[in-house]
Short mmCIF file of C-alpha atoms and ligand atoms in Angstrom, two decimals:
data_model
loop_
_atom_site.label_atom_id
_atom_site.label_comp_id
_atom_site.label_asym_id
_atom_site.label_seq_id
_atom_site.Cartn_x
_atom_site.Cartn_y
_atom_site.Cartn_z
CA UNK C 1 14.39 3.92 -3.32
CA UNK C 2 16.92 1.13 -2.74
CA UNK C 3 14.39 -1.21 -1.29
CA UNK C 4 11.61 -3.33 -3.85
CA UNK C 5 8.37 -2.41 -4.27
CA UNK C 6 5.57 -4.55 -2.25
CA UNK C 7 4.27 -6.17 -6.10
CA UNK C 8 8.01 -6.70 -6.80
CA UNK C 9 8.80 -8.55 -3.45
CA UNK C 10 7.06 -11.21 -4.23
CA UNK C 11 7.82 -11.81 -7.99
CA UNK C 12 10.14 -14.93 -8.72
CA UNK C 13 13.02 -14.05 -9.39
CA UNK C 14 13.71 -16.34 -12.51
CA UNK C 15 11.74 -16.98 -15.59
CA UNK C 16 10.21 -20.42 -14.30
CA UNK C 17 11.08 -19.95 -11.27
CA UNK C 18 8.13 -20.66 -8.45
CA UNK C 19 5.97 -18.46 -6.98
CA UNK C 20 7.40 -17.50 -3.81
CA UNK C 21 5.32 -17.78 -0.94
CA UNK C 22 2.94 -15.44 0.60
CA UNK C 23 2.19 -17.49 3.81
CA UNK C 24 5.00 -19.45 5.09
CA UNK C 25 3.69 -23.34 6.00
CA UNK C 26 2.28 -23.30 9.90
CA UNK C 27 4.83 -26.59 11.15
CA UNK C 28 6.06 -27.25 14.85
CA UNK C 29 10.04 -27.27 14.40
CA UNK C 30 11.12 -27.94 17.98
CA UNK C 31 14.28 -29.23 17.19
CA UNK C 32 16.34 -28.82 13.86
CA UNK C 33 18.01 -32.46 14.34
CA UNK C 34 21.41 -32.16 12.82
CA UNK C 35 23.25 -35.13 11.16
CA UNK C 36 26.25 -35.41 9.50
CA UNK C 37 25.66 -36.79 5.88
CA UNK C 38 29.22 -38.33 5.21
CA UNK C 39 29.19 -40.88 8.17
CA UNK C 40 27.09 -44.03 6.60
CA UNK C 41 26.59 -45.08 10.14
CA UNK C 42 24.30 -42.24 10.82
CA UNK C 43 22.88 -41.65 8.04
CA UNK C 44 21.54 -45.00 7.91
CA UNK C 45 19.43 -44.00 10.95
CA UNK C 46 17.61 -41.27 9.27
CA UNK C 47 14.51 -43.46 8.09
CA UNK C 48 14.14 -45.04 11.58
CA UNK C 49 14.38 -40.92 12.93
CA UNK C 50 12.84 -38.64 10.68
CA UNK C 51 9.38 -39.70 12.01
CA UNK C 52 10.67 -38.99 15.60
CA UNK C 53 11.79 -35.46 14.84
CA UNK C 54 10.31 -32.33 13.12
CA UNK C 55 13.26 -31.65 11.12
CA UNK C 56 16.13 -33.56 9.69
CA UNK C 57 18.93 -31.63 8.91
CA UNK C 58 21.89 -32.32 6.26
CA UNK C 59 25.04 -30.40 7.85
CA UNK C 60 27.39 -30.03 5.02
CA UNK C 61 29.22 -26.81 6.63
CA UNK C 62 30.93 -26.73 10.49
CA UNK C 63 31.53 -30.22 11.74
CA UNK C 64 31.95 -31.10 8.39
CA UNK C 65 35.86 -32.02 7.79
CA UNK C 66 37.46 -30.08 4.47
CA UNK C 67 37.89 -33.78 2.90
CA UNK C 68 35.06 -34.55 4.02
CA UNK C 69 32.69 -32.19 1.97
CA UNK C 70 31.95 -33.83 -1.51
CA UNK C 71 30.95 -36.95 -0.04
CA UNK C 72 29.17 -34.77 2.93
CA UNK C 73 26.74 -33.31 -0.10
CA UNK C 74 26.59 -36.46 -1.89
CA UNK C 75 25.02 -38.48 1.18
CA UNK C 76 22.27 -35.03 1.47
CA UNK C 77 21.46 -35.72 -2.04
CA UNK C 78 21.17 -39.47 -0.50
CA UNK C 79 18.96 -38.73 2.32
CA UNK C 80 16.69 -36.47 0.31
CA UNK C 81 15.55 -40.04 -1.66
CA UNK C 82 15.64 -41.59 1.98
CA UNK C 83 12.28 -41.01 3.39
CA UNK C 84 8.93 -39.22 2.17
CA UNK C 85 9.63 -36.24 3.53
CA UNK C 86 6.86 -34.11 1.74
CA UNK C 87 4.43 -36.67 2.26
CA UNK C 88 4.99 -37.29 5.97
CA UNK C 89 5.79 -33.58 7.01
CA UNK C 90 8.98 -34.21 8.95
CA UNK C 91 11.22 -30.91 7.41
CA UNK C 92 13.99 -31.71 5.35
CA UNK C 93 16.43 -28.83 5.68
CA UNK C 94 20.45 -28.56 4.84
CA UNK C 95 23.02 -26.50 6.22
CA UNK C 96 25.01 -25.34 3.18
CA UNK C 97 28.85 -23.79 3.57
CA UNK C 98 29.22 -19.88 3.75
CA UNK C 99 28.23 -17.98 0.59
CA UNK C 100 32.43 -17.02 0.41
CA UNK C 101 33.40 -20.59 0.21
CA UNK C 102 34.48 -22.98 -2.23
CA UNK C 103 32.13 -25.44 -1.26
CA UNK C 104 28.87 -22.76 -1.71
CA UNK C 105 28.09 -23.10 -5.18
CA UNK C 106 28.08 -26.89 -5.19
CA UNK C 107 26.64 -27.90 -2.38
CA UNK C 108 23.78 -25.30 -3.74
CA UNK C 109 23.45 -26.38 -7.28
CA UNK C 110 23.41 -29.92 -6.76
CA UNK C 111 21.12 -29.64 -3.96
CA UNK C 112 18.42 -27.81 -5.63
CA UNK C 113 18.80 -29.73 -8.74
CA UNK C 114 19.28 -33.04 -7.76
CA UNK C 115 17.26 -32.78 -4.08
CA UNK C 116 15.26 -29.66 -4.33
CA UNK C 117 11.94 -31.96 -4.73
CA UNK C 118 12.40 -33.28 -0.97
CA UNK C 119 14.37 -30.07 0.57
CA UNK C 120 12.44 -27.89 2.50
CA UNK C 121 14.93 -25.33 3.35
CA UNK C 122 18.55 -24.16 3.07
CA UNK C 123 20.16 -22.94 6.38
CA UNK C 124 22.50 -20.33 5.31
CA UNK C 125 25.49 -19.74 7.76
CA UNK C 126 27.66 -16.61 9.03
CA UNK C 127 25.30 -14.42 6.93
CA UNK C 128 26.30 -10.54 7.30
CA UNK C 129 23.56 -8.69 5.77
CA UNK C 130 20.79 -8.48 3.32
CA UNK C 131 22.81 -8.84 0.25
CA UNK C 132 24.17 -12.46 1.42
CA UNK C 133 20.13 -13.60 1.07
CA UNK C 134 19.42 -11.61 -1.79
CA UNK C 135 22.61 -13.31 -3.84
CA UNK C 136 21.28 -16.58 -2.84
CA UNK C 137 17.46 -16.37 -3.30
CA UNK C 138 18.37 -15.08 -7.32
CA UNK C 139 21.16 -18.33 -7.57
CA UNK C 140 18.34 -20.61 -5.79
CA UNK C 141 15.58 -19.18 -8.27
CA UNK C 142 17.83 -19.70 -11.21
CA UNK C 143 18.71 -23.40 -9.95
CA UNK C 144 14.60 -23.53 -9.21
CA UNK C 145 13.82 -23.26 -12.99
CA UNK C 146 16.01 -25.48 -14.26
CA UNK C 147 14.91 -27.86 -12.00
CA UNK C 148 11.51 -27.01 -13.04
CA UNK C 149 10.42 -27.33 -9.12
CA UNK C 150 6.75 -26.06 -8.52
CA UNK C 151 7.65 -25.50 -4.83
CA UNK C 152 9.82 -22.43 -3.62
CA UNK C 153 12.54 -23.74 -1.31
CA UNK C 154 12.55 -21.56 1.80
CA UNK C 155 15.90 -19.67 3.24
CA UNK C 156 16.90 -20.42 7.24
CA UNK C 157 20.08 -17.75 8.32
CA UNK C 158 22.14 -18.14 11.05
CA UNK C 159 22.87 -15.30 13.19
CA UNK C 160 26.47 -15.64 13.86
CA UNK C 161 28.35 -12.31 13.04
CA UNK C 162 28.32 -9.18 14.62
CA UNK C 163 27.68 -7.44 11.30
CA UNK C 164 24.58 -9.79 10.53
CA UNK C 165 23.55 -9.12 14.80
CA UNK C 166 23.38 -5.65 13.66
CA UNK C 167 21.53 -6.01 10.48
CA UNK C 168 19.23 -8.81 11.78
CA UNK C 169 16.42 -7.12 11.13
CA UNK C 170 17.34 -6.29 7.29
CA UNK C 171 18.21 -9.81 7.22
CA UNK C 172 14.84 -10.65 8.48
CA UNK C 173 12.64 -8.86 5.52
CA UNK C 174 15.32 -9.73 2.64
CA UNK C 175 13.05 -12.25 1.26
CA UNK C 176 10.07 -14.16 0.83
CA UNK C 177 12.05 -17.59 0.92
CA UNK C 178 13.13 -16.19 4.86
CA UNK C 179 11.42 -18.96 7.30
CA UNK C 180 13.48 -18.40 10.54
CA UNK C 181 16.67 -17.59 12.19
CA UNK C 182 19.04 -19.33 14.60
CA UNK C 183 21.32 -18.30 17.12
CA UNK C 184 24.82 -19.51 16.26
CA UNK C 185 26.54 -18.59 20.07
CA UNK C 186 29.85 -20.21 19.05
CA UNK C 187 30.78 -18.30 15.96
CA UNK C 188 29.06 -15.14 17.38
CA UNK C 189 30.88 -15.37 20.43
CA UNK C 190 34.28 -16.17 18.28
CA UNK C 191 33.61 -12.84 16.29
CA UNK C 192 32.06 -10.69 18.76
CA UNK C 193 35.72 -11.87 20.97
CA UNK C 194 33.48 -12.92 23.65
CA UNK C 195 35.73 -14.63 25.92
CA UNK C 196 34.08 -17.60 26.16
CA UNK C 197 34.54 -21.54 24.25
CA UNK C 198 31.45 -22.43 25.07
CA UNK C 199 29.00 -23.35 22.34
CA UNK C 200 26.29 -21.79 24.06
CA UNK C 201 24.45 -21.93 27.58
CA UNK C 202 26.23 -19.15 30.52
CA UNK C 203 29.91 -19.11 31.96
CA UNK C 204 30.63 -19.24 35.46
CA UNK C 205 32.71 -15.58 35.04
CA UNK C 206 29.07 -13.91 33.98
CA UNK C 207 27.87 -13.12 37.44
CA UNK C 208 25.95 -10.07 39.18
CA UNK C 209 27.43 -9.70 42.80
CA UNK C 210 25.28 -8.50 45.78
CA UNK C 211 26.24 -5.00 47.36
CA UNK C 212 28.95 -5.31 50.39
CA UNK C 213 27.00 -6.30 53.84
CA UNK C 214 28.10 -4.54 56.60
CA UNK C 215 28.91 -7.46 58.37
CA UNK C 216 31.56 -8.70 56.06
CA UNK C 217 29.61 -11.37 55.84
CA UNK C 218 29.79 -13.33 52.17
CA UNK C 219 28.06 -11.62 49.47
CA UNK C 220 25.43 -13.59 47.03
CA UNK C 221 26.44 -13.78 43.46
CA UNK C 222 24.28 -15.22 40.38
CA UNK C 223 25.21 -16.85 37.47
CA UNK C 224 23.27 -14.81 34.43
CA UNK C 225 22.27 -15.40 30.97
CA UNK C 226 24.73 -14.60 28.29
CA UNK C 227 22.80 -14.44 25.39
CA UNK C 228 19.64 -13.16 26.73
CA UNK C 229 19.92 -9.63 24.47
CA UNK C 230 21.17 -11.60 21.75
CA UNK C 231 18.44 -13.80 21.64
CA UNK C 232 15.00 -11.00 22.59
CA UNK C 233 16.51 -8.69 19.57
CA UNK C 234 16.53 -12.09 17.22
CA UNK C 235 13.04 -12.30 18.28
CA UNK C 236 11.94 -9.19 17.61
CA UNK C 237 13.18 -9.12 14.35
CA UNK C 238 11.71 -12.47 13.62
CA UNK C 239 8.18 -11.19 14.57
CA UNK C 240 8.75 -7.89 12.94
CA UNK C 241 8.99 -9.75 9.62
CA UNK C 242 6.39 -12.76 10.35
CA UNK C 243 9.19 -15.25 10.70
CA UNK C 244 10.07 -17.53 13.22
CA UNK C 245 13.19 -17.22 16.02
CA UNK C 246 15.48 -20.74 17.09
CA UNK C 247 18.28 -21.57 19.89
CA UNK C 248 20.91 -22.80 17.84
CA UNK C 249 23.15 -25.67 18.97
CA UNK C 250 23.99 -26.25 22.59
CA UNK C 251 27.32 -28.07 22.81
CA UNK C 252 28.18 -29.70 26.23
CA UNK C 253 26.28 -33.02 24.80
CA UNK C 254 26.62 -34.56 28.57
CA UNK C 255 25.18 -31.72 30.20
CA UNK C 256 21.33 -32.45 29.55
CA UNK C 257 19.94 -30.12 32.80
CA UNK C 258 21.94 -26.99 31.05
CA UNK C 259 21.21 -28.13 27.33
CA UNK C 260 17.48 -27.82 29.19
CA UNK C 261 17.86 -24.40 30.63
CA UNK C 262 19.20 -22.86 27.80
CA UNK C 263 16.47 -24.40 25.62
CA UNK C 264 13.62 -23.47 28.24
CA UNK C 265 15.41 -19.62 28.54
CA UNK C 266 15.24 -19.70 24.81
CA UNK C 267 11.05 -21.15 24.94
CA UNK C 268 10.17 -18.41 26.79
CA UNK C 269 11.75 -15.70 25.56
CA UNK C 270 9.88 -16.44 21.85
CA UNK C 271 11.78 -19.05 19.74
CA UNK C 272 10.08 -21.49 18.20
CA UNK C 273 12.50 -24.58 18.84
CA UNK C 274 16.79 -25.71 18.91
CA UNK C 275 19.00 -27.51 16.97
CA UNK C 276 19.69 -30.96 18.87
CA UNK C 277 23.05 -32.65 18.36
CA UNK C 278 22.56 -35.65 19.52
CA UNK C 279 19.78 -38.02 20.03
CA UNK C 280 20.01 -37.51 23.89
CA UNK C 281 18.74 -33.88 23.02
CA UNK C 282 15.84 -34.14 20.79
CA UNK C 283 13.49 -35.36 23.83
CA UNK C 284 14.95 -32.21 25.85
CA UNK C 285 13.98 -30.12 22.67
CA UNK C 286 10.57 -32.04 22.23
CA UNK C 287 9.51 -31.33 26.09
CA UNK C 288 11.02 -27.55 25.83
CA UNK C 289 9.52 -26.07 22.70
CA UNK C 290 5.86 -28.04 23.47
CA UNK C 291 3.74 -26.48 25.71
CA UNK C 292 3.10 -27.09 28.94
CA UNK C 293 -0.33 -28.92 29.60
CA UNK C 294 -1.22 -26.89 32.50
CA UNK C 295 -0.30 -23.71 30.43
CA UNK C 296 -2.49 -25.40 27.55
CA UNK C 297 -5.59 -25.99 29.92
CA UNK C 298 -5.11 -22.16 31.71
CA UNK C 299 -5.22 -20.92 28.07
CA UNK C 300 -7.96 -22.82 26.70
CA UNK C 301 -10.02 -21.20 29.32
CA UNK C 302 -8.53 -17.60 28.57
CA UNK C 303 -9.82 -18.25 25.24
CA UNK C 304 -13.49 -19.94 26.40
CA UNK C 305 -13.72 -16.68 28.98
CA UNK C 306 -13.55 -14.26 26.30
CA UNK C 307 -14.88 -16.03 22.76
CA UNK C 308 -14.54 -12.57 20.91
CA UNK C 309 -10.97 -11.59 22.53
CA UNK C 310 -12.10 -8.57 23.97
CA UNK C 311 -12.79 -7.41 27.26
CA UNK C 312 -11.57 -8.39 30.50
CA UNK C 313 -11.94 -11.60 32.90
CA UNK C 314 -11.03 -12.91 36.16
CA UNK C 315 -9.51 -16.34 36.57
CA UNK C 316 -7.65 -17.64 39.63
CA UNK C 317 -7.32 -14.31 40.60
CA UNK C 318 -5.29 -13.32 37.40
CA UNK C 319 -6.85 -10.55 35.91
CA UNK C 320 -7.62 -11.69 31.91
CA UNK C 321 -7.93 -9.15 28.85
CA UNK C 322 -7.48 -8.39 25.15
CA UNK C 323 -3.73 -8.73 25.32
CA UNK C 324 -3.82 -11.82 27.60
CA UNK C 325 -6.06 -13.79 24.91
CA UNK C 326 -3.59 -12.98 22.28
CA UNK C 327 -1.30 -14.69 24.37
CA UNK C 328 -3.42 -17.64 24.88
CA UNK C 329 -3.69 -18.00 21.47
CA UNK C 330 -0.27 -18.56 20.84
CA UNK C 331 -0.24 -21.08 23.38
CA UNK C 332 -3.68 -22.96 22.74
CA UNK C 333 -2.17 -22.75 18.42
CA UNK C 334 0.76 -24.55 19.43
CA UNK C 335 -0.40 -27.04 21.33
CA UNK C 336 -3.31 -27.88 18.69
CA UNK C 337 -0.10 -28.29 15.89
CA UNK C 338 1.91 -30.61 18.80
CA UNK C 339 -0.95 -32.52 19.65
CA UNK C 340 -1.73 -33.40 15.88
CA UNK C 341 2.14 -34.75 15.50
CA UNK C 342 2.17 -36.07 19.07
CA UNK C 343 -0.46 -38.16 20.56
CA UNK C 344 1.18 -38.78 23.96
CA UNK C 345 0.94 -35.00 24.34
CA UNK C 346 -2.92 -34.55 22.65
CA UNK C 347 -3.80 -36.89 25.47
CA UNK C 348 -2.09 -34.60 28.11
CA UNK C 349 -3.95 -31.56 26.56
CA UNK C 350 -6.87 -32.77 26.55
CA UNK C 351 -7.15 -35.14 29.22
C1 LIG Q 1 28.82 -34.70 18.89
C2 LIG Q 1 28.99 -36.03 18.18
C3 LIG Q 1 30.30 -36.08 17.40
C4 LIG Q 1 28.98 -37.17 19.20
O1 LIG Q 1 28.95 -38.38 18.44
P1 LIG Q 1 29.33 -39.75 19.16
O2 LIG Q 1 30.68 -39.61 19.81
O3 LIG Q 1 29.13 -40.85 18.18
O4 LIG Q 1 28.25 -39.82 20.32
P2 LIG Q 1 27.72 -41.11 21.07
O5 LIG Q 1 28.79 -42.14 21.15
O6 LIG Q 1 27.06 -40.67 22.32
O7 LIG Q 1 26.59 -41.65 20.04
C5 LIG Q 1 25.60 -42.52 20.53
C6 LIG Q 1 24.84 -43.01 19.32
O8 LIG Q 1 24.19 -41.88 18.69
C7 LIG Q 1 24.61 -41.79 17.36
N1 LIG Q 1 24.63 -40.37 16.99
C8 LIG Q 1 25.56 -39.46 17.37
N2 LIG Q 1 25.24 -38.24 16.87
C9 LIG Q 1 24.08 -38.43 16.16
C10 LIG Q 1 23.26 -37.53 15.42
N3 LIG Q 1 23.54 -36.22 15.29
N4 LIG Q 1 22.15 -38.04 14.81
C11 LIG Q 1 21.86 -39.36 14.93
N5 LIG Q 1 22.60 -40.26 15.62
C12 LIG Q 1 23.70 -39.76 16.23
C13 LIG Q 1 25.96 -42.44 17.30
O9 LIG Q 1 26.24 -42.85 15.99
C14 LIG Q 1 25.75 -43.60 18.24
O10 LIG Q 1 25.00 -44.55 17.56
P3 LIG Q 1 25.19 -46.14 17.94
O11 LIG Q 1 26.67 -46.39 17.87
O12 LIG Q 1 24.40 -46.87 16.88
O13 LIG Q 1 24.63 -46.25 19.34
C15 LIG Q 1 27.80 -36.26 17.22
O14 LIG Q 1 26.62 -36.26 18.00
C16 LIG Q 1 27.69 -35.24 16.12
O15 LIG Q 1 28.47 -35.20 15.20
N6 LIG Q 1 26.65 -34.38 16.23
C17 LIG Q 1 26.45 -33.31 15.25
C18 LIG Q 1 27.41 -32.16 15.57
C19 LIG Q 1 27.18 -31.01 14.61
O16 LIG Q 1 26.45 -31.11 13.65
N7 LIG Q 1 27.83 -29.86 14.89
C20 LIG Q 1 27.63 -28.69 14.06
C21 LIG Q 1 26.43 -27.88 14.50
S1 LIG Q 1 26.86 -26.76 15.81
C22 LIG Q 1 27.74 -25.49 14.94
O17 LIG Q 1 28.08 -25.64 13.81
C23 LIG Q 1 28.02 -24.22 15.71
C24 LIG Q 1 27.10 -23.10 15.23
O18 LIG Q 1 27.18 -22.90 13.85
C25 LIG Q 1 27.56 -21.84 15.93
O19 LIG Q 1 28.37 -21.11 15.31
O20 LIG Q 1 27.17 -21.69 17.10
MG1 MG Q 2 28.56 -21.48 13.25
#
């Protein structure tokens, strides 16, 4: 049997080590707010933002210039001692380089022993398979003990190869330490030789055409989603292993209608927020990934219409059952977590 037993998947992997979790911690992340760690300029606005967002994240990888990486880690390590982030709940997350560079083992060690008391999770990029998060949740355990850290620090991956696309599921169960997974479209797109250098939303080649009329007359076309597959069978494997599903980064920064699109295509099919880029998309993410009042309302009474969840129910001539409450639930859960971090928005649910 290759795989570990049930009692083994949970042991720590290091003498010392934490206990990894059982539960993962219920948190809205609607948007994984990136900043870059080596510009002073912005990373001097992380006190005044980390109580706007639900996650700050440290990029140290893509973005990131070569000569730029040491001091890129150092100003994480910086930001960790920047704001209470354990004690006010916004996330406090870093992107580390890939596992095969010469940056990984550095930007790991010195994060988990110098920041690993603030740092919520490590977002681990271009990972191909199983054994990428297995190597790292042993390292991180090892790094845990010396640390003497009472708190597991949980593992993010980015879906961004074709090999990890079609082991996303494997990559899903590897660990206890697995929180989510992202969509990364531009280095997916780069390996999968999509023809596209776009950093996610469609492409005005992706069309379906209408059949030929027989009046010659001009036939309707449709722009469609490129990553809708991509994104349903992250979904499912994030669900499969009790995990949650994100958009990843959406790059035209001055197109804030498509940023939305993509984010709301991304809301509906199951994912639980986006990274945002820029400050100009963390109110996008914010309005996306929080639910809709009227949905909240229509749900709450899904809910009040069938206290037990069974049965069935009419309301506004939408036929109501077991399935439908489950559904509710999601929704009227949500909200409750958004309306506790947001009071503009507890108002509108409750109003
Ligand atoms: C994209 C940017 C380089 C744009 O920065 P800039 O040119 O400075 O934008 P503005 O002039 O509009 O800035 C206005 C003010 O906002 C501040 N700012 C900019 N970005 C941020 C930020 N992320 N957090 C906080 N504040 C920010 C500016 O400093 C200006 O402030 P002020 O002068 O005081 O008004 C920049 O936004 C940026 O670097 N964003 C992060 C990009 C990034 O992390 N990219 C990597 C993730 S995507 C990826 O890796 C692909 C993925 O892996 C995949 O494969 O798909
Ligand atoms: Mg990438």
């Amino acid at each position: 049997m290759s795989q570990k037993t049930p009692r083994n998947f949970f042991k720590p992997l290091a003498i010392g080590a934490p206990e990894p979790m059982r539960d993962l911690p219920v948190k809205i992340e609607r948007m994984i707010h990136f900043v870059p760690p080596h510009l002073d300029k912005v990373r001097a606005k992380v006190p005044d933002m980390a109580p706007k967002v639900d996650v700050i994240l440290a990029n140290l990888e893509d973005a990131i210039p070569a000569d730029a990486k040491d001091a890129a880690r150092a100003g994480a390590i910086e930001m960790a001692n920047m704001y209470d982030w354990q004690g006010k709940g916004t996330g406090f997350w870093s992107r580390v380089n890939p596992l095969n560079s010469p940056w990984f083992q550095d930007d790991v060690s010195e994060l988990v022993l110098k920041a690993g008391h603030q740092l919520d999770v490590i977002m681990l990029p271009k990972v191909e398979g199983p054994w990428d998060i297995h190597f790292a949740d042993q390292y991180v355990a090892q790094l845990e003990a010396k640390a003497g850290l009472t708190r597991p620090i949980l593992f993010h991956a980015i879906l961004e190869t074709a090999q990890g696309m079609s082991l996303v599921e494997e990559i899903a169960l590897a660990s206890p330490r697995m929180q989510g997974i992202s969509l990364g479209p531009a280095d997916l797109a780069a390996d999968r030789k999509m023809k596209t250098t776009r950093v996610g939303g469609g492409h005005p080649f992706y069309r379906v055409l209408e059949d030929p009329h027989a009046d010659g007359s001009e036939r309707a076309s449709v722009q469609q989603d490129l990553w809708h597959y991509t994104i349903a069978r992250m979904v499912d494997a994030c669900r499969m292993a009790g995990i949650n599903a994100f958009y990843g980064p959406f790059g035209d920064i001055s197109d804030l209608d498509a940023c939305e699109q993509q984010f709301r295509n991304a809301f509906l099919l199951g994912c639980a927020g986006a990274w945002s880029l820029h400050p100009n998309q963390i109110d996008i993410a914010k309005r996306v990934f929080s639910p809709d009042p009227d949905e909240v309302k229509f749900a709450r009474r899904i809910l009040e219409a069938m206290p037990d969840g069974t049965g069935v129910a009419m309301l506004d001539g939408k036929m109501q059952d077991d399935a439908t409450w489950k559904q509710a639930k999601v929704i009227a859960d949500l909200a409750d977590l958004v309306a506790a971090k947001d009071p503009d928005l507890a108002a509108a649910y409750n109003n």
